[in-house]
Structure formats: structure tokens, C-alpha cells
CSV table of C-alpha atoms in Angstrom, one decimal:
chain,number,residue,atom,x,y,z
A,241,UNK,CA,-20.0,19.7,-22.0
A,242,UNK,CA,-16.9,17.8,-20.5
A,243,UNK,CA,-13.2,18.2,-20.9
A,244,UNK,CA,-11.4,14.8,-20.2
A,245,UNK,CA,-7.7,14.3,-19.9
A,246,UNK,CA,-5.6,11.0,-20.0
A,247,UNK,CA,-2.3,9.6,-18.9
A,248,UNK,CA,-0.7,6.2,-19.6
A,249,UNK,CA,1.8,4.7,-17.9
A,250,UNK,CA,4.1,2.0,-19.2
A,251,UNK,CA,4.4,-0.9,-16.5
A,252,UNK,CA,8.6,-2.5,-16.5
A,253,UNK,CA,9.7,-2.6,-13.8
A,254,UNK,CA,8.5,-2.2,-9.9
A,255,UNK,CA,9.1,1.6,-9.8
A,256,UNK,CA,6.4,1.9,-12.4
A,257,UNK,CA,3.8,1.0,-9.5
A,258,UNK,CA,5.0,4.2,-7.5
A,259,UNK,CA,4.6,6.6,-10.9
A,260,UNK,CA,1.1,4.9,-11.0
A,261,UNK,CA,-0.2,5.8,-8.0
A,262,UNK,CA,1.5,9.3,-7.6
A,263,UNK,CA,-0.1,10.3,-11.2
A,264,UNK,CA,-3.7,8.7,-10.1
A,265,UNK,CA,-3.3,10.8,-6.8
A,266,UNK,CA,-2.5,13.8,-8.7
A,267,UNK,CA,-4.9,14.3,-11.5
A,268,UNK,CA,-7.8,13.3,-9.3
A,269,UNK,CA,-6.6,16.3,-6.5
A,270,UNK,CA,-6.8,18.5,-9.8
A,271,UNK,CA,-10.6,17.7,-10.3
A,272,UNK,CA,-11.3,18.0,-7.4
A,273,UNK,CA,-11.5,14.6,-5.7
A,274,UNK,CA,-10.8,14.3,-1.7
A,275,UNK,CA,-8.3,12.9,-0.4
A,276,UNK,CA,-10.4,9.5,1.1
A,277,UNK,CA,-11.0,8.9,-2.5
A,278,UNK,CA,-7.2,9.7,-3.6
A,279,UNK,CA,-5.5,7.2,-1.3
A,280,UNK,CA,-8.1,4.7,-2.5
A,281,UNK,CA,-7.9,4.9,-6.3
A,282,UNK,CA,-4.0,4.9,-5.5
A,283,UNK,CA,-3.9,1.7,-2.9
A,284,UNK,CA,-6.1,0.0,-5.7
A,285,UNK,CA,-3.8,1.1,-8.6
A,286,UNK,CA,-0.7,-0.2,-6.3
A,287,UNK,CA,-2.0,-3.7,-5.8
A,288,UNK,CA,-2.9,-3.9,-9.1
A,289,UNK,CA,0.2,-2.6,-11.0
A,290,UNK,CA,1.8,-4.7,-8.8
A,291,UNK,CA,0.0,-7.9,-10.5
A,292,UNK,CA,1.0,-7.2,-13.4
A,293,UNK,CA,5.1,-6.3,-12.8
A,294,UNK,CA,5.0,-10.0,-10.9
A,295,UNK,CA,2.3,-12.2,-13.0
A,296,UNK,CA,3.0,-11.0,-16.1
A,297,UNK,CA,5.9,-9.2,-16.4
A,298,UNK,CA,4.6,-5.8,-18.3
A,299,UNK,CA,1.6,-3.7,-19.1
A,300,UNK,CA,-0.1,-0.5,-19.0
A,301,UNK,CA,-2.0,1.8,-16.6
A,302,UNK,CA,-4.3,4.1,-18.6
A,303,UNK,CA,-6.0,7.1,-16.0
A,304,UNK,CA,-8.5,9.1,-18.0
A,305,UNK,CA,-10.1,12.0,-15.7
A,306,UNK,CA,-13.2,13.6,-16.6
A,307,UNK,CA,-15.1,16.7,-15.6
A,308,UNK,CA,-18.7,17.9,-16.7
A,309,UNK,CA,-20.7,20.6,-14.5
A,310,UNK,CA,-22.4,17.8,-12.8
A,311,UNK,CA,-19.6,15.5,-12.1
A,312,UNK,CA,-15.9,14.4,-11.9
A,313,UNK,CA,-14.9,10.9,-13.2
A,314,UNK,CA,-12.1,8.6,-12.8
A,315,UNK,CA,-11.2,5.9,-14.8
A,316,UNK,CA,-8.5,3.7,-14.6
A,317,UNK,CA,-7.6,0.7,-17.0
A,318,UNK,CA,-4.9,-2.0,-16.5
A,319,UNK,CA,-3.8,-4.2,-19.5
A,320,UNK,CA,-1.3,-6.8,-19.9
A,321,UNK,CA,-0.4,-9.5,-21.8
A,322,UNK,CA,0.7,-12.1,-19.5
A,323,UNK,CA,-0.4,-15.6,-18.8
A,324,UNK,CA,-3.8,-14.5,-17.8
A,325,UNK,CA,-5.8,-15.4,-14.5
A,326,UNK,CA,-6.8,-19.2,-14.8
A,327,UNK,CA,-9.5,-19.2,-12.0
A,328,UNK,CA,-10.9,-15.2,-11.5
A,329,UNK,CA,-13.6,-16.3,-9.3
A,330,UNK,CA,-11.4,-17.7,-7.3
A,331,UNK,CA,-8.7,-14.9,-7.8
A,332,UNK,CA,-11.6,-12.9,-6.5
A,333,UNK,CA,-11.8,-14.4,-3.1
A,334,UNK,CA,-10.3,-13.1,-0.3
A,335,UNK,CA,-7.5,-14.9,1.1
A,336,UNK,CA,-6.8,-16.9,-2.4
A,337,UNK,CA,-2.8,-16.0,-3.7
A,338,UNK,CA,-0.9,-18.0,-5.7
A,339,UNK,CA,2.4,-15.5,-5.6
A,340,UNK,CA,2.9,-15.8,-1.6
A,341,UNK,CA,0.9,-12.7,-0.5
A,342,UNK,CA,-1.7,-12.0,1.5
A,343,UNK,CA,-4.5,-12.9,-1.2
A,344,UNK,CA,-6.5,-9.0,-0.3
A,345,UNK,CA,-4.9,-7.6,-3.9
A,346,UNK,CA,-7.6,-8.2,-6.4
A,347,UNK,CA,-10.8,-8.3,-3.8
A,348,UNK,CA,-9.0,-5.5,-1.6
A,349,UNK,CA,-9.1,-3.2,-4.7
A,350,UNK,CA,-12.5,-3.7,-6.1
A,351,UNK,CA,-13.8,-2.6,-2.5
A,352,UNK,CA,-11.8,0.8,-2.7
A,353,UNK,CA,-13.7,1.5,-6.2
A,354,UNK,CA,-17.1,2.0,-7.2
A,355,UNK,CA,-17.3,0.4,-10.6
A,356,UNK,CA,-14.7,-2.9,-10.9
A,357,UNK,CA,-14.7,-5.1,-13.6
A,358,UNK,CA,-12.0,-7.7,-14.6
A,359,UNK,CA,-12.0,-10.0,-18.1
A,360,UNK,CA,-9.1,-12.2,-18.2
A,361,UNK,CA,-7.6,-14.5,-20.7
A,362,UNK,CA,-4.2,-15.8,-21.5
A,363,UNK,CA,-2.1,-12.9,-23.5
A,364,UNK,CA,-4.5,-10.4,-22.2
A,365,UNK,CA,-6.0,-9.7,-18.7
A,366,UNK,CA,-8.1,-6.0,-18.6
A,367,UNK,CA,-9.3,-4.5,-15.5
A,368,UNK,CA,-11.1,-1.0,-15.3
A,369,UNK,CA,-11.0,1.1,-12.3
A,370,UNK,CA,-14.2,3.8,-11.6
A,371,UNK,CA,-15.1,6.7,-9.3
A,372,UNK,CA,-17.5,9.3,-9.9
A,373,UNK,CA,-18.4,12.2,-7.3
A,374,UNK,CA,-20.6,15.1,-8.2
A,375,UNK,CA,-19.0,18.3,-9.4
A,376,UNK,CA,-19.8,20.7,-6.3
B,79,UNK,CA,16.1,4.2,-1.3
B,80,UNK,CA,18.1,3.5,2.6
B,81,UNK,CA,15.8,4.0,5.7
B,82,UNK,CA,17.8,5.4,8.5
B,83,UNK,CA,17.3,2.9,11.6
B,84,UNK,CA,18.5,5.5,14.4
B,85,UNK,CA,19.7,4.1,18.0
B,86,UNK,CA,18.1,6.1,20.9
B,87,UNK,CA,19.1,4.9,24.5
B,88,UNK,CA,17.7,0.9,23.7
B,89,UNK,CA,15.2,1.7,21.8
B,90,UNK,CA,15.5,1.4,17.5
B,91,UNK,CA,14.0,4.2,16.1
B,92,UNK,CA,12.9,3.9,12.2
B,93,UNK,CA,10.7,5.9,9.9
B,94,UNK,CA,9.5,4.8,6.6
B,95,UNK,CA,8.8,6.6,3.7
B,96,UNK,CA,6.1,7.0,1.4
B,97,UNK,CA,7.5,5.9,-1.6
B,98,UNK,CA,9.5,2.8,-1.4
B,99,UNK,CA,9.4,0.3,-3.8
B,100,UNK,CA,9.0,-3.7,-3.1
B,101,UNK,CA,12.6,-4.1,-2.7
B,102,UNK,CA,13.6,-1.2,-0.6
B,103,UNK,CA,10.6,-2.9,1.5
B,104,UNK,CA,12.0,-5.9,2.0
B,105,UNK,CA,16.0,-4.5,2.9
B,106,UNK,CA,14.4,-2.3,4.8
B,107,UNK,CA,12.9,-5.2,6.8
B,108,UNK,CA,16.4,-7.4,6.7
B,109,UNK,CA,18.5,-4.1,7.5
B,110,UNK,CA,16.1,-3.8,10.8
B,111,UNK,CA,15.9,-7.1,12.4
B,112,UNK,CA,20.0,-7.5,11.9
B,113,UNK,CA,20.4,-4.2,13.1
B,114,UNK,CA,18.7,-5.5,16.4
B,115,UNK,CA,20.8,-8.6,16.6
B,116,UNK,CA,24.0,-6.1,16.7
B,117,UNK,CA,22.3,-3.2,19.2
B,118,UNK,CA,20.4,-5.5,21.4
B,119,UNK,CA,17.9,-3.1,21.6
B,120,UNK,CA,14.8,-3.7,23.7
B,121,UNK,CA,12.4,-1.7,21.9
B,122,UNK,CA,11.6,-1.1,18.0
B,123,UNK,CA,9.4,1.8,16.8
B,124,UNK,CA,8.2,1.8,13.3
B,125,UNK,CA,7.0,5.5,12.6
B,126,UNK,CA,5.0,5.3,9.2
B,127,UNK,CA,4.0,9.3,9.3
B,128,UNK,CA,5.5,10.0,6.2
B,129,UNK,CA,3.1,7.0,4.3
B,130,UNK,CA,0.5,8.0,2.5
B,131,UNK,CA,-0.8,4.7,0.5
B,132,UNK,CA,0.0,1.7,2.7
B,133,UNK,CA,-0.9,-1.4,-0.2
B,134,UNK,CA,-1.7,-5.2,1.3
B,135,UNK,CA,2.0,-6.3,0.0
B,136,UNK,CA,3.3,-3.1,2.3
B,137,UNK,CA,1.0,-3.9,5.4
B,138,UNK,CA,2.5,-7.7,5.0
B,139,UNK,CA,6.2,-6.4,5.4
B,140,UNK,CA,5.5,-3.5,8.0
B,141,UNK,CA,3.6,-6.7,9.9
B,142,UNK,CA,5.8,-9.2,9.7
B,143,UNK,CA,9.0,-7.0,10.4
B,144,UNK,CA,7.0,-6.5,13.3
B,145,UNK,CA,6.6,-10.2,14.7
B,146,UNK,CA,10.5,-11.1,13.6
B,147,UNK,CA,11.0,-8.3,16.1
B,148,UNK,CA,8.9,-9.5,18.8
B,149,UNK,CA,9.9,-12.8,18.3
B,150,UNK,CA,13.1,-11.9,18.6
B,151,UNK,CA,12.2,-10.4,21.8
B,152,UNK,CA,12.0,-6.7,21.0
B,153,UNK,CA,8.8,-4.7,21.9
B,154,UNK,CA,7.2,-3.3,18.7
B,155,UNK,CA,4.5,-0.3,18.5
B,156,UNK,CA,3.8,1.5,15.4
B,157,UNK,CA,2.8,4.9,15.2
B,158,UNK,CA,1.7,7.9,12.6
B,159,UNK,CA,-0.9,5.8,10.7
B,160,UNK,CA,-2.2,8.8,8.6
B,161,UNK,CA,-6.2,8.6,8.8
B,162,UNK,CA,-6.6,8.1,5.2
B,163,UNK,CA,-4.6,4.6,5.4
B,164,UNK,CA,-6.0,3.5,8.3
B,165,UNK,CA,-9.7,4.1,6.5
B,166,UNK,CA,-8.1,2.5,3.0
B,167,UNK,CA,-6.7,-0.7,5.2
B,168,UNK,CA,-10.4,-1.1,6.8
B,169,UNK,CA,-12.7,-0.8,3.5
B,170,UNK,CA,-10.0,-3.3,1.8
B,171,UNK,CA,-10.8,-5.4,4.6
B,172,UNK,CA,-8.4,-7.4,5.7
B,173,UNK,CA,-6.9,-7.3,9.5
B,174,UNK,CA,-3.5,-6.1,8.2
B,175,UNK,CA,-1.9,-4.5,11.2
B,176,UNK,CA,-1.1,-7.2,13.7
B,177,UNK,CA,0.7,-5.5,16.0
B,178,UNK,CA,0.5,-2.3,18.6
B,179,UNK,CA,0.0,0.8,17.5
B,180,UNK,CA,0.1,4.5,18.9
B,181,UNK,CA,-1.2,7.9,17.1
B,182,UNK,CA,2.2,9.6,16.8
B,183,UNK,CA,5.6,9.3,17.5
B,184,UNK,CA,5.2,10.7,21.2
B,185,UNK,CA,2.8,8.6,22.1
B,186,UNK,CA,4.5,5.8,20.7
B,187,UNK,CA,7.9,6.2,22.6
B,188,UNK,CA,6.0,6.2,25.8
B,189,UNK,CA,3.6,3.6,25.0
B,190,UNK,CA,6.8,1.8,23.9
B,191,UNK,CA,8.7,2.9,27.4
B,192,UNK,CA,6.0,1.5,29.8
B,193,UNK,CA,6.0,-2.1,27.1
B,194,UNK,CA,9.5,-2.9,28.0
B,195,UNK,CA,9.5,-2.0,31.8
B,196,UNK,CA,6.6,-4.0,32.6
B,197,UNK,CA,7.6,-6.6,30.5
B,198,UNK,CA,4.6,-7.1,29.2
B,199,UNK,CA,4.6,-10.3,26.9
């Protein structure tokens, strides 16, 4: 038995990243998640919502929560339908950027996560988010 | 979103909030280092207490407003890092905060005080 709840957010423009992360923040602190793992679901959904107002001009940011008596469940999921990465191995390494920034967005994220995965092509880049905890 | 940049003795005193967007990032950054040009201030403190997700694109601004400062010839400290951020900036593992830091804004004014009379470079 689980109840699950979900929230999407249309990505526009860049005040879309800040509803992102506040809504992430939220819903977790309803089911119970800590605050550690709060500000890193939120840092991860603000580099990445960030990616996609900048690469690929819009998208979505789907946050589904889920609760069963053993465990609470976050999982995010990023669309858009922009260009696409060309290299993601390369966009995986730390220190690559082709927009002028630091290079720590995509590999800084998947560190704050449990569960990252990324499939990328042009018209369509998907990346899903996880973090599970057990229900105490 | 303005970020007040308050004037105390020669020392700029400015304290970001949570949630700015990119752009209100990056006048917030032009609005300090010209407001440093006009005060001649000595000392710059950038109080980030009220932050509560510090992203890599953030940690770029707050450390390169930073080194314009210093370069300038301003001492810089930073101070409030909330735990939470400074664990989030670790795991993402990057060396994002290039510049000094103090636990809170008390500590940071006096940190800041002892900077600029020893001159330290």
C-alpha cells in the first residue's frame, strides 16, 4: 500500500528554476525527508532546470513523491525538447561546459542523488532524479 | 529582486537572499563592485544567511564578485554558510568558494576588521 503524489512544472523562463526547487523542497519535507536530503534534491533540480531554460529554451520538471510503510520516494524527471547533448560522456565530466560555467551542473547533480540517469538525443533530452529513505 | 548593499563606517555590507534568479545574480554582482568604485570602501562582506540552495552557477557569481572585489583591492569574507550548503557544495564536489569565509555575520565583521588593518594581502 502506497499513496503517491505528483507535481509538474512548466520550464519558460528562469523563474521556473526557483518554483522547481521550492516545490521539490516542499513535498519531500511533507514525507518526511530531512533537510540534507531537501537541499540536495533542490541544488540538483536548480542546475538542472537551469540546463534546460539556457540549452534548450523549454521543458518540464515532473516531482512525483511516494510513501509506503517501508519507505518514502522521490522522483524527479526533466524533459525537453532542445538540441540535445552531442557528447553526454563528455557532458558527464567534471569541468567540461560548453555555456561558460563551471562544468559541476550535470556531474555535480548526479552526486547529490542516489539513482541518476540521463538519455539524450536531439528534440528530446530525459533525465530522472531518485532518493529513497526508509519510512521511520 | 534589489539587494540592499548598506555602507557601515568603510566597510560594504550586503546580504543575499535565497531566492534570486540568474539575473538578479549577476546585477547584484555589477551593483556591488560599482558601488565600491563610488564608496571606496575597504572591506566587502557578503552575508549569504538567508541562502538555502547555493547551485554551482550561484557559487560562480558569489566567487567571482568576490575576486573583482579583491582585485580591486577590497578585503572580502563571507559569512552565514548554512550547514546544509556547505555539505551540498562538498558532495557536488567542486572547490566552489574561493574566498574567506566566517560562521556568522559577527565573526565575519571582525574577521573582516583585523583583514584590513593588517593589510594582509
Amino acid at each position: 500500500m502506497s499513496s503517491i503524489a505528483e507535481k509538474s512544472i512548466d520550464l519558460k523562463i528562469e523563474d521556473d528554476i526557483l518554483i522547481a526547487r521550492q516545490i521539490a523542497r516542499k513535498e519531500m519535507a511533507e514525507i518526511g525527508f530531512g533537510s540534507a536530503d531537501q537541499t540536495r534534491m533542490a541544488t540538483a533540480i536548480s542546475e538542472l532546470t537551469r540546463n534546460v531554460i539556457k540549452y534548450a529554451g523549454q521543458g518540464v520538471c515532473h516531482i512525483i513523491t511516494e510513501v509506503s510503510s517501508a519507505e518514502i520516494k522521490v522522483k524527479v524527471e526533466i524533459e525537453d525538447y532542445g538540441p540535445g547533448i552531442a557528447d553526454l560522456n563528455k557532458a558527464m565530466e567534471d569541468g567540461y561546459t560548453t555555456g561558460g560555467g563551471l562544468g559541476a551542473g550535470l556531474p555535480g547533480a548526479k552526486r547529490l542523488v542516489n539513482d541518476f540517469s540521463i538519455e539524450s538525443r536531439p528534440g528530446l533530452t530525459k533525465i530522472n532524479l531518485e532518493m529513497c529513505r526508509p519510512n521511520v | 529582486m534589489e539587494i540592499p548593499i548598506l555602507k557601515l563606517k568603510n566597510i560594504l555590507l550586503t546580504s543575499i537572499q535565497s531566492d534570486m534568479t540568474d539575473d538578479d545574480a549577476l546585477k547584484y554582482q555589477s551593483d556591488v563592485v560599482s558601488t565600491l568604485e563610488k564608496s571606496g570602501s575597504k572591506g566587502l562582506i557578503i552575508d549569504i544567511t538567508a541562502m538555502d540552495i547555493v547551485d554551482s552557477f550561484m557559487a560562480r557569481v558569489i566567487n567571482e564578485t568576490a575576486r573583482m572585489a579583491r582585485l580591486m583591492g577590497t578585503r572580502v569574507v563571507l559569512c552565514g554558510m548554512q550547514p546544509m550548503v556547505a555539505l551540498t557544495l562538498v558532495e557536488m564536489g567542486r572547490e566552489l568558494i574561493g574566498v574567506d569565509t566566517a560562521l556568522n555575520l559577527d565573526k565575519g565583521f571582525d574577521k573582516l576588521l583585523e583583514m584590513i588593518e593588517e593589510g594582509v594581502e
